[in-house]
Every structure is written in C-alpha cells, then in structure tokens.
Coordinates of C-alpha atoms and ligand atoms in Angstrom, one line a residue:
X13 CA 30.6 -9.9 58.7
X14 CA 32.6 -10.9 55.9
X15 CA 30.3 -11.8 52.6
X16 CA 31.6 -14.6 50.8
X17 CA 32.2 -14.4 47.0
X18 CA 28.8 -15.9 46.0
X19 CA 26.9 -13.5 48.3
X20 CA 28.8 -10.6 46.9
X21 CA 27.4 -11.6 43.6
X22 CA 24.1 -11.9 44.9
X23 CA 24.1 -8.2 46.5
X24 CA 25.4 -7.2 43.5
X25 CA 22.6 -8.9 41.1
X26 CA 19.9 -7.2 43.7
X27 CA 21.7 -4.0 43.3
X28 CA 22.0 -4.1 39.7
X29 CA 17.7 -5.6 39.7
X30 CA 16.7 -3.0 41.4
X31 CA 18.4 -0.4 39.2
X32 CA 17.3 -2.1 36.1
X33 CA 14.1 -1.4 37.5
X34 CA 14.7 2.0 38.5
X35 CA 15.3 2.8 34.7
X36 CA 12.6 0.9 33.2
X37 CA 10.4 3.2 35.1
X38 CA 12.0 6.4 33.7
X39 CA 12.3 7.6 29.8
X40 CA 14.1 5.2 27.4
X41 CA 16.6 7.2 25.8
X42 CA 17.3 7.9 22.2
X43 CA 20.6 8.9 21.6
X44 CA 21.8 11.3 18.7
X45 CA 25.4 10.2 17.6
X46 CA 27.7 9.3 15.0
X47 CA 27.1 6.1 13.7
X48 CA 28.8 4.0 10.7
X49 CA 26.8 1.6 8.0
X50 CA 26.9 -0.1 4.8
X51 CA 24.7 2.9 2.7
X52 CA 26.0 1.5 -0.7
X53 CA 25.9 -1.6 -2.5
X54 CA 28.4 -4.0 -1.1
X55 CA 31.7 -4.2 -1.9
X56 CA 31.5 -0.4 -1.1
X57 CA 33.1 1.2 1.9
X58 CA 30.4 1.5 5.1
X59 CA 29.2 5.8 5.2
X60 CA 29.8 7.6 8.7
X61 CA 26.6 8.8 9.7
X62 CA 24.3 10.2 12.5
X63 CA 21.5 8.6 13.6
X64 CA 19.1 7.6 16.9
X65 CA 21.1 5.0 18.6
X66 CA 23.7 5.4 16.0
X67 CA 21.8 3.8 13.3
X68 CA 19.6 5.5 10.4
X69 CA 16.9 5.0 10.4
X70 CA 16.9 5.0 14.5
X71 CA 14.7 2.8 16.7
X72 CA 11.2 1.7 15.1
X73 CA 9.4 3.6 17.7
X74 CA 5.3 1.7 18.7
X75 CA 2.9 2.8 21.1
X76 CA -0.9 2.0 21.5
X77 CA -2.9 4.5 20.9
X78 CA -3.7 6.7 23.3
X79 CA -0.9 6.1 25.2
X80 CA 2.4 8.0 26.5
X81 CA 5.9 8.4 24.4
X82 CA 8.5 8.8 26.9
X83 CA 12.3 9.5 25.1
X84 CA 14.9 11.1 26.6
X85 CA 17.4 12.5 23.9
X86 CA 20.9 12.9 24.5
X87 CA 22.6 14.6 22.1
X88 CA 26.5 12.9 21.3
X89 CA 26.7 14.9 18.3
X90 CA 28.8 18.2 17.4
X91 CA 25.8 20.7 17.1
X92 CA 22.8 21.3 18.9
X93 CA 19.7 19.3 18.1
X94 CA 15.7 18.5 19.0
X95 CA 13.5 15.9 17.6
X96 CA 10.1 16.5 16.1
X97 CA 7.0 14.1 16.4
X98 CA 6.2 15.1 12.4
X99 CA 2.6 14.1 12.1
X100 CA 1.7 14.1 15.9
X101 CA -1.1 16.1 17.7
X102 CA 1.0 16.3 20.3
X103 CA 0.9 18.7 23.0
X104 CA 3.1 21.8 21.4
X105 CA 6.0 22.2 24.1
X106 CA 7.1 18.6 23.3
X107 CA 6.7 19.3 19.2
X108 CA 10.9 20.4 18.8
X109 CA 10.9 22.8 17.5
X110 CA 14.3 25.1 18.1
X111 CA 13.5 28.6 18.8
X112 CA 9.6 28.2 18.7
X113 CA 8.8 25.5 21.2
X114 CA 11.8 24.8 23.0
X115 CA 15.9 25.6 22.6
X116 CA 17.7 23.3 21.3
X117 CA 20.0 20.7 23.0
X118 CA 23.3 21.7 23.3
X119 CA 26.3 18.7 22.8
X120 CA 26.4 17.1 26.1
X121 CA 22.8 17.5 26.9
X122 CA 19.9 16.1 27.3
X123 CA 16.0 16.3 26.2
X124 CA 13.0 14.5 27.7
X125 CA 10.2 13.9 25.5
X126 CA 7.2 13.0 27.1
X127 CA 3.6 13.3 25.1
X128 CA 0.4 11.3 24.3
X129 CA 0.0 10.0 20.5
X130 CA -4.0 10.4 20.3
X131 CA -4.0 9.2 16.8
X132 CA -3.0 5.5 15.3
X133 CA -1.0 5.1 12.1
X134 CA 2.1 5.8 10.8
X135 CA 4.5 9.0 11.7
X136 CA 8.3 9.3 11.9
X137 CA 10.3 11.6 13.6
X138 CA 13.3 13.6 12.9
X139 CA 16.0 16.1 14.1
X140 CA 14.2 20.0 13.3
X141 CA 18.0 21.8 14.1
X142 CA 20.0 22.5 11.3
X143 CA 17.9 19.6 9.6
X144 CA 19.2 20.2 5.9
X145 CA 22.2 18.9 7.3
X146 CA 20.8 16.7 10.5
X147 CA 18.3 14.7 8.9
X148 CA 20.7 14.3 5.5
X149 CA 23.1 12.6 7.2
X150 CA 20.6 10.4 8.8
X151 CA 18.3 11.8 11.8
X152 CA 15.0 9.9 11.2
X153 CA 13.0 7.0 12.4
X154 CA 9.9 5.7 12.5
X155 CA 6.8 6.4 15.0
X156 CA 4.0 4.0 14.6
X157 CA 0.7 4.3 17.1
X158 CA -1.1 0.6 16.9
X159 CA -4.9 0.7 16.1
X160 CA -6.4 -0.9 19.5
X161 CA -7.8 -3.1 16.8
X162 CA -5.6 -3.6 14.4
X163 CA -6.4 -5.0 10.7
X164 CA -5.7 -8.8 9.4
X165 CA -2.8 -8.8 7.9
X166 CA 0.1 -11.3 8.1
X167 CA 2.9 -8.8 8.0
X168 CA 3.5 -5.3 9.0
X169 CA 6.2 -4.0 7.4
X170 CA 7.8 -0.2 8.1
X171 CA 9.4 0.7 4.9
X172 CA 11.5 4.1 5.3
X173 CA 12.7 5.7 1.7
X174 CA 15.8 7.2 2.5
X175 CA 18.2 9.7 -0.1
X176 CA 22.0 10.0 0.1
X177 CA 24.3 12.2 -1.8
X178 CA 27.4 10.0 -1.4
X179 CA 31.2 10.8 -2.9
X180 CA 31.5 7.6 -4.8
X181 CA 35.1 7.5 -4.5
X182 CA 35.1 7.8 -0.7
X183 CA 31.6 6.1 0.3
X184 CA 31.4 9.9 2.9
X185 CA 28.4 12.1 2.6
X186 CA 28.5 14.6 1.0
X187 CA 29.8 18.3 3.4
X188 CA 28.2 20.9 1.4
X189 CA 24.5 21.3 2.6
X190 CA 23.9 24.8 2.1
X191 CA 25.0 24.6 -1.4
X192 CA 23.0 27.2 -3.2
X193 CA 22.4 24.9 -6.8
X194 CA 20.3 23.0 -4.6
X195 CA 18.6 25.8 -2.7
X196 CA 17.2 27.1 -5.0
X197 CA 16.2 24.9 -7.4
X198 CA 14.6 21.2 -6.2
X199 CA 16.7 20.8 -3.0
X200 CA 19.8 18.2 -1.7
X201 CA 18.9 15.2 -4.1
X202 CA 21.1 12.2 -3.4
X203 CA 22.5 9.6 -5.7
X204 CA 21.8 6.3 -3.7
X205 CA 18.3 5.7 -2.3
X206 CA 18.0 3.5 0.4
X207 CA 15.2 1.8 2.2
X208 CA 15.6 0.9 6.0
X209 CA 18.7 2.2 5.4
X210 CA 20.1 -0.1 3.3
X211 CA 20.7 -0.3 -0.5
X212 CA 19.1 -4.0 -0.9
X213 CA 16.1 -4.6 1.1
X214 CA 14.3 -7.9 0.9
X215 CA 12.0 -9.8 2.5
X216 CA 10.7 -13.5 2.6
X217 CA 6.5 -13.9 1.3
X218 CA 4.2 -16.4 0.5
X219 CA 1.5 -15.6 -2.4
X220 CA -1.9 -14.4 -1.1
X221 CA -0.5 -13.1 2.0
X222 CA -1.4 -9.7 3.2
X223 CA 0.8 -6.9 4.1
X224 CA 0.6 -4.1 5.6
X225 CA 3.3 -1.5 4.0
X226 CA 3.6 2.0 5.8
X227 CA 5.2 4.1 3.7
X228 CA 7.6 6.8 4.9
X229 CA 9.3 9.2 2.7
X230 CA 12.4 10.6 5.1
X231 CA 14.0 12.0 2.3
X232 CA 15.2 16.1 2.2
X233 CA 14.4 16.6 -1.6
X234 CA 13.3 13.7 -3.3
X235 CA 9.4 13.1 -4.5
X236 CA 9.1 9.9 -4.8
X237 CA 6.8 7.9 -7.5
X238 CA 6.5 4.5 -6.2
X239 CA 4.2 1.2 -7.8
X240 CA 4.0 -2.2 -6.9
X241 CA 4.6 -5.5 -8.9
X242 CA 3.5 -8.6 -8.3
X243 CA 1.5 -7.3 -5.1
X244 CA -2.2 -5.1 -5.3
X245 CA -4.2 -4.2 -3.1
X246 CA -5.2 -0.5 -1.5
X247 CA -3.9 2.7 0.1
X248 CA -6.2 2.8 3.4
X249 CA -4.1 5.9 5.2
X250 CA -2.5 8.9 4.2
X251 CA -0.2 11.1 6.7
X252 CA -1.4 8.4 9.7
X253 CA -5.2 9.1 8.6
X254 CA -7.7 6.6 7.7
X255 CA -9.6 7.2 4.0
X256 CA -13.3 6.4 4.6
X257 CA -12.7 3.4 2.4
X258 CA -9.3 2.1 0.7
X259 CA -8.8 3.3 -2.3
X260 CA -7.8 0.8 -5.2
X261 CA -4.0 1.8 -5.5
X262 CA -2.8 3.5 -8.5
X263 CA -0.5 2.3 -11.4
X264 CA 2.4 5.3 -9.8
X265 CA 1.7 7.0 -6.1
X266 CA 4.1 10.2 -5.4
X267 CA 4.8 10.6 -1.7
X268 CA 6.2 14.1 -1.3
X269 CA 9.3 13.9 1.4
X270 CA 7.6 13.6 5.3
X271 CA 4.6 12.1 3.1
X272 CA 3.2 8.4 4.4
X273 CA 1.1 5.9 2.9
X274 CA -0.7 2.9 4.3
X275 CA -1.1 0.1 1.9
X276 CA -2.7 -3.0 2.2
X277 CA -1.2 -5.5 -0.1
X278 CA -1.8 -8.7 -1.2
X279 CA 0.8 -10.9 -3.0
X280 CA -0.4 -11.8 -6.2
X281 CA 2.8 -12.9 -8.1
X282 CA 3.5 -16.8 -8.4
X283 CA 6.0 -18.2 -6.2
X284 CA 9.8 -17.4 -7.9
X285 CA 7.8 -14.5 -9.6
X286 CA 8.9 -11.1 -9.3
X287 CA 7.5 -9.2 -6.9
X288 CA 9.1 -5.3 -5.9
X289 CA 8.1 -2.1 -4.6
X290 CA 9.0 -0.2 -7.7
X291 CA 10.7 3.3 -7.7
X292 CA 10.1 5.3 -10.9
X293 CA 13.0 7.7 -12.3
X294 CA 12.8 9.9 -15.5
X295 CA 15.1 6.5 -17.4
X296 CA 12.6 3.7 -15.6
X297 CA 11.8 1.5 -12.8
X298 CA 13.8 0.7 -10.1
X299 CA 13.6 -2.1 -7.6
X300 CA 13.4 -0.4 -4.0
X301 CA 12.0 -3.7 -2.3
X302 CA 12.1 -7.3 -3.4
X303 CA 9.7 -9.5 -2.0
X304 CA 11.1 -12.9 -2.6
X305 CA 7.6 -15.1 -3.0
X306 CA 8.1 -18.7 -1.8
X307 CA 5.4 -20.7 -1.5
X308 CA 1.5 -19.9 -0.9
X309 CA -0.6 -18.8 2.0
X310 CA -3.7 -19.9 0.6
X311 CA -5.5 -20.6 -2.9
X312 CA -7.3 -17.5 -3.2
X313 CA -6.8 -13.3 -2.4
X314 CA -8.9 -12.7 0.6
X315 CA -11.8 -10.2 0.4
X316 CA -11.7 -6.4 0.1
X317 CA -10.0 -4.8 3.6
X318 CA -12.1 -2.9 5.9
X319 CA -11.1 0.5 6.6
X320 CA -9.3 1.5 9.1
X321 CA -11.2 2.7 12.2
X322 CA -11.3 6.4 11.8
X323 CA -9.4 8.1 14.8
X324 CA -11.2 10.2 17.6
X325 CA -11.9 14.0 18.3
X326 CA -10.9 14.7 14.1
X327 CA -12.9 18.4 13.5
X328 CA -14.8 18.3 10.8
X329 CA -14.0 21.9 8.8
X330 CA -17.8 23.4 8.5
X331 CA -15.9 25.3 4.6
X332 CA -19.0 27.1 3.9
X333 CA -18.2 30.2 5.6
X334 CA -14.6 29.8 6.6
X335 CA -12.5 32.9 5.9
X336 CA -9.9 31.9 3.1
X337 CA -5.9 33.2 3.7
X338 CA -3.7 32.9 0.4
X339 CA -0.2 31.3 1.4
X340 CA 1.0 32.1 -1.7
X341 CA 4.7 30.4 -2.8
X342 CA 7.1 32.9 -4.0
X343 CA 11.0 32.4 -5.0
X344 CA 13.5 30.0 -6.5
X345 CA 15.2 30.3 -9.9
X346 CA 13.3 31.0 -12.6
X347 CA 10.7 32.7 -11.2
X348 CA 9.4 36.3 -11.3
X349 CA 10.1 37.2 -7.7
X350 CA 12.2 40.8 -7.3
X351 CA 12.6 40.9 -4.0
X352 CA 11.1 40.2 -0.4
X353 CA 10.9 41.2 3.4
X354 CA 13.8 39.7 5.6
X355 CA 14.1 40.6 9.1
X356 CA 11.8 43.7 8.4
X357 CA 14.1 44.8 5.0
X358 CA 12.9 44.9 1.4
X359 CA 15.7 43.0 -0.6
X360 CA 16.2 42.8 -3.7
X361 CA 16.3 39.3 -5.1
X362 CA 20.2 39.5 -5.6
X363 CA 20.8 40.7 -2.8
X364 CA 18.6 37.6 -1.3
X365 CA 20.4 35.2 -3.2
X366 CA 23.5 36.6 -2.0
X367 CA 22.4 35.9 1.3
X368 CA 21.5 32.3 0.9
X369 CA 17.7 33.0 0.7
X370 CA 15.5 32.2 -1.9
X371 CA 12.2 31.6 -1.1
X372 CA 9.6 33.3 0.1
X373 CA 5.9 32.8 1.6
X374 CA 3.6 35.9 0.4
X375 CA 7.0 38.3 0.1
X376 CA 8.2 37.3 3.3
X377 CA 11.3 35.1 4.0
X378 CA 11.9 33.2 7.0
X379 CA 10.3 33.6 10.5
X380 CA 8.8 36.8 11.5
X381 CA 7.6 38.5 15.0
X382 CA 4.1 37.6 14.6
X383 CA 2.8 34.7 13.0
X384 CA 1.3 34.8 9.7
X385 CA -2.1 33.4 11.4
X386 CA -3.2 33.9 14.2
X387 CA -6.5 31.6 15.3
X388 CA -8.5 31.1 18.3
X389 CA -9.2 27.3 19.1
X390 CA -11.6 25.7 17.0
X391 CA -12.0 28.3 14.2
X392 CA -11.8 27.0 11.0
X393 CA -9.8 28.8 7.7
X394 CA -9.9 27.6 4.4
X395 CA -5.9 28.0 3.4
X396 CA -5.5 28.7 -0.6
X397 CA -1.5 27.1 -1.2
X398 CA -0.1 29.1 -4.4
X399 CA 2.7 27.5 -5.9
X400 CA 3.6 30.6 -8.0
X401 CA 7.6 29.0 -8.4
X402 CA 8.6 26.6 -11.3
X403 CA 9.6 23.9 -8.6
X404 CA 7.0 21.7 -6.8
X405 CA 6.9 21.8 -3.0
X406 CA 5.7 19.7 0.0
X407 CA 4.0 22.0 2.5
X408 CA 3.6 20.8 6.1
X409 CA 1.9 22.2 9.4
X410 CA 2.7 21.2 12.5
X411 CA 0.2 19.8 15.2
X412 CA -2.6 19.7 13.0
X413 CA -3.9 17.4 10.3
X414 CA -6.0 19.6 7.4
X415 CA -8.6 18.2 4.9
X416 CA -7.3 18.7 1.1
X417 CA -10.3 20.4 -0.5
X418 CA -11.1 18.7 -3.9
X419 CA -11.9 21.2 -7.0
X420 CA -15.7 20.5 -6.2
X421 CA -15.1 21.8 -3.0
X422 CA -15.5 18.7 -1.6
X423 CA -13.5 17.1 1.6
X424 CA -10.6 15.3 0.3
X425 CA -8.6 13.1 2.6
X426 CA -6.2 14.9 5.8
X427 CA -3.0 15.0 5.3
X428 CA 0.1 16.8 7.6
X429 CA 1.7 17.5 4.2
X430 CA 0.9 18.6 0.7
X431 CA 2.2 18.4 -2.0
X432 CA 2.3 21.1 -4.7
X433 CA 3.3 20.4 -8.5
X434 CA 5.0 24.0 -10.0
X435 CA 2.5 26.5 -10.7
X436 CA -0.4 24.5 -8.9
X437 CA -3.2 26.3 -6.4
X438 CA -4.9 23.6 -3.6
X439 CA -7.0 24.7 -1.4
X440 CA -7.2 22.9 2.0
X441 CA -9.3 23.8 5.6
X442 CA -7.5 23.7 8.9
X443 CA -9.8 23.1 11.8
X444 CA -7.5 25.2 14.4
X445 CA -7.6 23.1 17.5
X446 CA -4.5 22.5 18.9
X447 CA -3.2 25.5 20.8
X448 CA 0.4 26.5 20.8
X449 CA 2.6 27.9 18.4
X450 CA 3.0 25.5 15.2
X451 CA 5.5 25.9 12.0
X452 CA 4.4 25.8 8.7
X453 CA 6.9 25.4 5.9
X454 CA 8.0 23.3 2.6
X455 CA 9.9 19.7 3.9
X456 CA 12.1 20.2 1.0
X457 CA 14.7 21.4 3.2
X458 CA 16.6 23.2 1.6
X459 CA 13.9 25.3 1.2
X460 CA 13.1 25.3 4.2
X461 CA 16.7 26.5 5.6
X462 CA 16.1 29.4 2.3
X463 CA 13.6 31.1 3.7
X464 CA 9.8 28.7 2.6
X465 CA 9.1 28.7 6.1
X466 CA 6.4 30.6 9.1
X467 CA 4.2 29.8 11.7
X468 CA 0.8 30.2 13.2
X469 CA -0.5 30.5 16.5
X470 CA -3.5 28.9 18.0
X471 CA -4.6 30.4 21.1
Ligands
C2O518 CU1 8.8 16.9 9.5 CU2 8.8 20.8 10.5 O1 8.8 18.8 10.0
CU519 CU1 9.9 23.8 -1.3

C-alpha cells in the first residue's frame, strides 16, 4: 500500500513520539563542550569557553529531595573529564572523582550519573579533572535539592560568583594554568568577576519582597567578602545545611571558593533606591547584583523567617571522646617548610618547587597509597585543621558534611568546606558515615593541582 504524504507524516510524528518518549525515560544529558559568551562588559569581544551545554555556568540543576539525579555526561572537549556532586552525600562511585572513584571520560565518551540527593539546599557541581584548568574556563553549575516544604519567599534566586583571568586585549582566557606565581602563593585570581556568568546581573524587585539568595562561590582562588544594600535579612544555610535558627546577616560575609550561603532577604530600599549584592575589594565596594526596586509588595517587612527544616539521618558527633588527627597545612612561599614526601621521596623544598609542587598536608604532597584516615562507619574524629602557611585556604571533604567546633568546644554549624585564614587552627568533628573512599583537599585549586590534597577511607 502506498501511504500518502499526510500519512507519512503521521508515521513519522508516531515514530518520532515514541522516541521522544524513549529518551525522557533515560538520563538527560549534560554535555561538556566549548561554548562562546559575552564574559566582559559589553562592547567587549564574547570569551570562548567550556561549559555544561556550552554555557557557564551549565544547566541550573533541581530535584526534590530525596529523589534521583540522572545525567549522562558526554564529554565534547579536548581532555578527559568527570563531574563532581560538591556538597552531596551521594553514594561514592558516582562522586567523580578521576583516579579515586572512577576514570575519567575520555573525548568522545560518555558518563552516566545516577544518585539520590538525601539532603535539600544548595550544591553545585563541577568538572574534578584537570580542574585548575576545567573549572577556570568554566565547568560549573548549580545543583539545588527543593525542601518538600519549601520557605515563603517570593523569589528564589541562584546567584553563582564566577572569576575570570581574561587578556583584555583579546577578551580569551587566559592559557597558563599551572603558572607557578599563582601556585604557590593565593591561587589563579581573575580580573573580571562575573555572576551567572555575566558581568551585569540585574534583576526586577518590589520593596518588602522576600528572596531567597543561594549563594555559590565557583571561583578557583578568589575568597569572596560579600554585603548587601538596600536588602537585610538572614543567612538560614551554610554548605546546603540549615542553622538551627537564621542568623541576623553580617555587615561583610566571606564565602571561601565551593562555599554556599542561604540568605533570606527582604528588600528594604525605597523604590528607585539602590539596592546591590555588594562585593568588597581591598580599594571598596563593588556592585556584583543590582536589584532594580520598582514598586512595593506590601507596607510592611514581614516577620522573622522560620528556619529551614533541618535534613534527615545528620550524625550528631558525640566530641567528648573522639580521637583528634592534626591535618596540619604545610607549604607555599613564605613559609618555613624544607622539604616533604612525594611519591615515597624526601624532597627538598627546591627541588619541590622545581617540580611544580608546593604544598603539603602533614609533610606529604599529593595522594599517597593509603589514605591519611582510615575510619569504620559511624566513628567519629575530631579533625584539628593547621594552617601553618601565610596564605588562607578553603578545605573540603568529600561525601560528608562536618560540624565546625567553636573555641568553647561547642557545635558550630556543618559545613563541606572551611575556610582557614593564614596561621589559623579550627577544629571540626566528622561523623564518618558514608563509606567509600572520599578526597580531602584545599578548593583553591591551584593548590590543589600543587600537592594540598588526600583522602580518607570509610569502610
Ligand atoms: Cu568541589 Cu573536590 O571538590
Ligand atoms: Cu589552599
């Protein structure tokens, strides 16, 4: 039987419905490739990039909580990549890790992710191969896990602080990631900031409404000190976590890079009056964010937010008796290290630096054998972080969320990263229940790829 034109048409529709089904039911994708966008101000040339889907930052990523993630990644770039869940207690063949919980994906390849997010709040993701370079040139997004019950606010707003070193005269990134200036001193910092991945970032208010800011430093390098005018209100999660109660926000916040912050905002300035989220550098403020405030929601702020609903299954650290372990921070210029263990040698610190590697956790430089801890599920360890360089540094374990220990000895809030000024000791206690084998090192990458970085295991 011939099939006329129109019934060709309507096979082919079926055809095409049922394979548009067939794909729906199997992972989205999230591609790795080289992108182009307009970085700098306008009137600039637009940057070449990579990024998830092209763009940086990639695909603003929402589950509920509780529920499954399902990405394939497909790596168009020129090197091998993997993406890490940063923040997640996600199951630990799925946390991307090159070389310690999977290999990484060759060009051409392909990845599928596939985990639960047990926790609600605010988490990103990001390439964990060659990073210094990958997530420089723009291998981020953002991961956000909805509260089942989620708080009254009128607008939820994912704002991603991003840090470029840019050749002004050509608009390119710049090539030289393993520059050793920025090794070992503070990192890659970059000379245009962007947030959302774009120099101006604005967006339409009314006074008296209430936002809801998540806060995501994807940055390599750059600690950011952030305030608000013309808005107030109260920081009520840090890494993804709920604080018992919010917390009255500060006149200046830092947010170490991989760092988040939940704020609940209201906005307090008059309509036509200026309202920013405020970047502070060593010469001033900056505007990051301009909230253009036309109009009013209402005549008056509303009443103080509830806190988030804590998330399940969090161990509580029973400190009392916990056996302590010293991760004690050792390298960088300026400091008194001689020398270190790499691959099983005693260097000296020239001959370190010779090699590109600069930093060291307790002597040791880079990735050993065994890990540096080794814990059975559910034990608790109180972990003494010694910043003994003359550079701050933003330490982050994988899988787990640990409570920062206050100088009374009391539980501060959990975090996935800490931040550690030069010369500063924090202690915080890791409730070791997520088995698998997690990294541990300093999210200023560069110090990272220098040697600031080891793992544990949790069996
Ligand atoms: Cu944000 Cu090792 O990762
Ligand atoms: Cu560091």
């Amino acid at each position: 039987m011939d099939l006329t034109r129109r019934q060709v048409l309507m096979a082919g529709g079926a055809a095409l419905g049922l394979a548009g089904r067939a794909r729906a039911a199997g992972p989205g994708t999230l591609e790795a490739r080289p992108g182009r966008q307009q970085l700098a101000p306008e009137g600039y040339a637009e940057t070449a990039i990579w990024g998830y889907d092209g763009r940086a930052p990639g695909p603003e990523l929402r589950v509920a909580q509780g529920a499954r993630l399902t990405r394939r990644l497909v790596n168009s770039l020129p090197q091998p990549t993997a993406i890490h869940w940063h923040g997640i207690r996600i199951d630990n063949a799925m946390d991307g890790v090159p070389g310690l919980t999977q290999e990484a994906v060759p060009p051409g390849g392909t990845f599928d992710y596939d985990f639960v997010a047990p926790d609600a709040g605010t988490y990103w993701y990001h390439s964990h191969n060659q990073s210094t370079e990958q997530v420089a040139r723009g291998l981020y997004g953002p991961l956000v896990v909805d509260e089942a019950a989620p708080p009254d606010v009128d607008r939820d707003l994912v704002l991603m602080l991003g840090d470029w070193r840019i050749d002004p005269a050509t608009t390119e990134i710049d090539p030289d990631f393993a520059n050793f200036f920025d090794m070992s001193h503070g990192g890659r910092l970059g000379n245009l900031v962007t947030v959302n991945g774009q120099f101006e970032t604005r967006f339409e208010v009314r006074r008296y409404q209430r936002l809801r800011l998540r806060l995501i430093n994807a940055a390599t390098a750059r600690i950011f000190s952030l305030g608000l005018q013309g808005l107030d209100g109260w920081v009520v999660a840090l890494d993804g976590m709920p604080l018992a109660a919010p917390e009255p926000l500060a006149e200046r916040m830092l947010l170490a890079p991989a760092q988040r912050a939940d704020l609940i905002v209201d906005v307090v300035a008059e309509p036509g009056a200026p309202a920013h989220l405020v970047g502070f550098e060593r010469d001033g403020g900056f505007a990051l964010v301009d909230f253009a405030v036309a109009g009013a929601e209402a005549s008056v702020r509303r009443a103080v937010p509830e806190p988030l609903p804590p998330n399940p299954n969090m161990p509580a650290p029973s400190v009392v008796d916990a056996p302590r372990a010293d991760l004690r921070m050792e390298g960088g210029m300026m400091s008194g290290m001689t020398g270190a263990t790499l691959d099983g040698t005693e260097l000296g610190f020239r001959e370190l630096a010779q090699r590109g590697r600069f930093w060291a956790f307790n002597g040791i430089v880079g990735m050993t054998e065994a890990p540096w801890l080794d814990l059975s599920r559910g034990e608790t360890r109180r972990i003494a972080m010694i910043n003994d360089t003359a550079f701050p540094h933003g330490i982050h374990l994988h899988g787990h969320h640990f409570r920062e220990m206050r100088p009374d000895r009391g539980l501060g809030p959990m975090r996935d990263t800490v931040l550690l000024d030069a010369g500063q000791t924090r202690e915080v206690a890791l409730v070791a229940d997520n088995p698998g084998d997690w990294l541990l090192h300093c999210h200023m990458l560069s110090h990272q790829a220098s040697g600031m970085k080891t793992w544990i295991r949790v069996r």
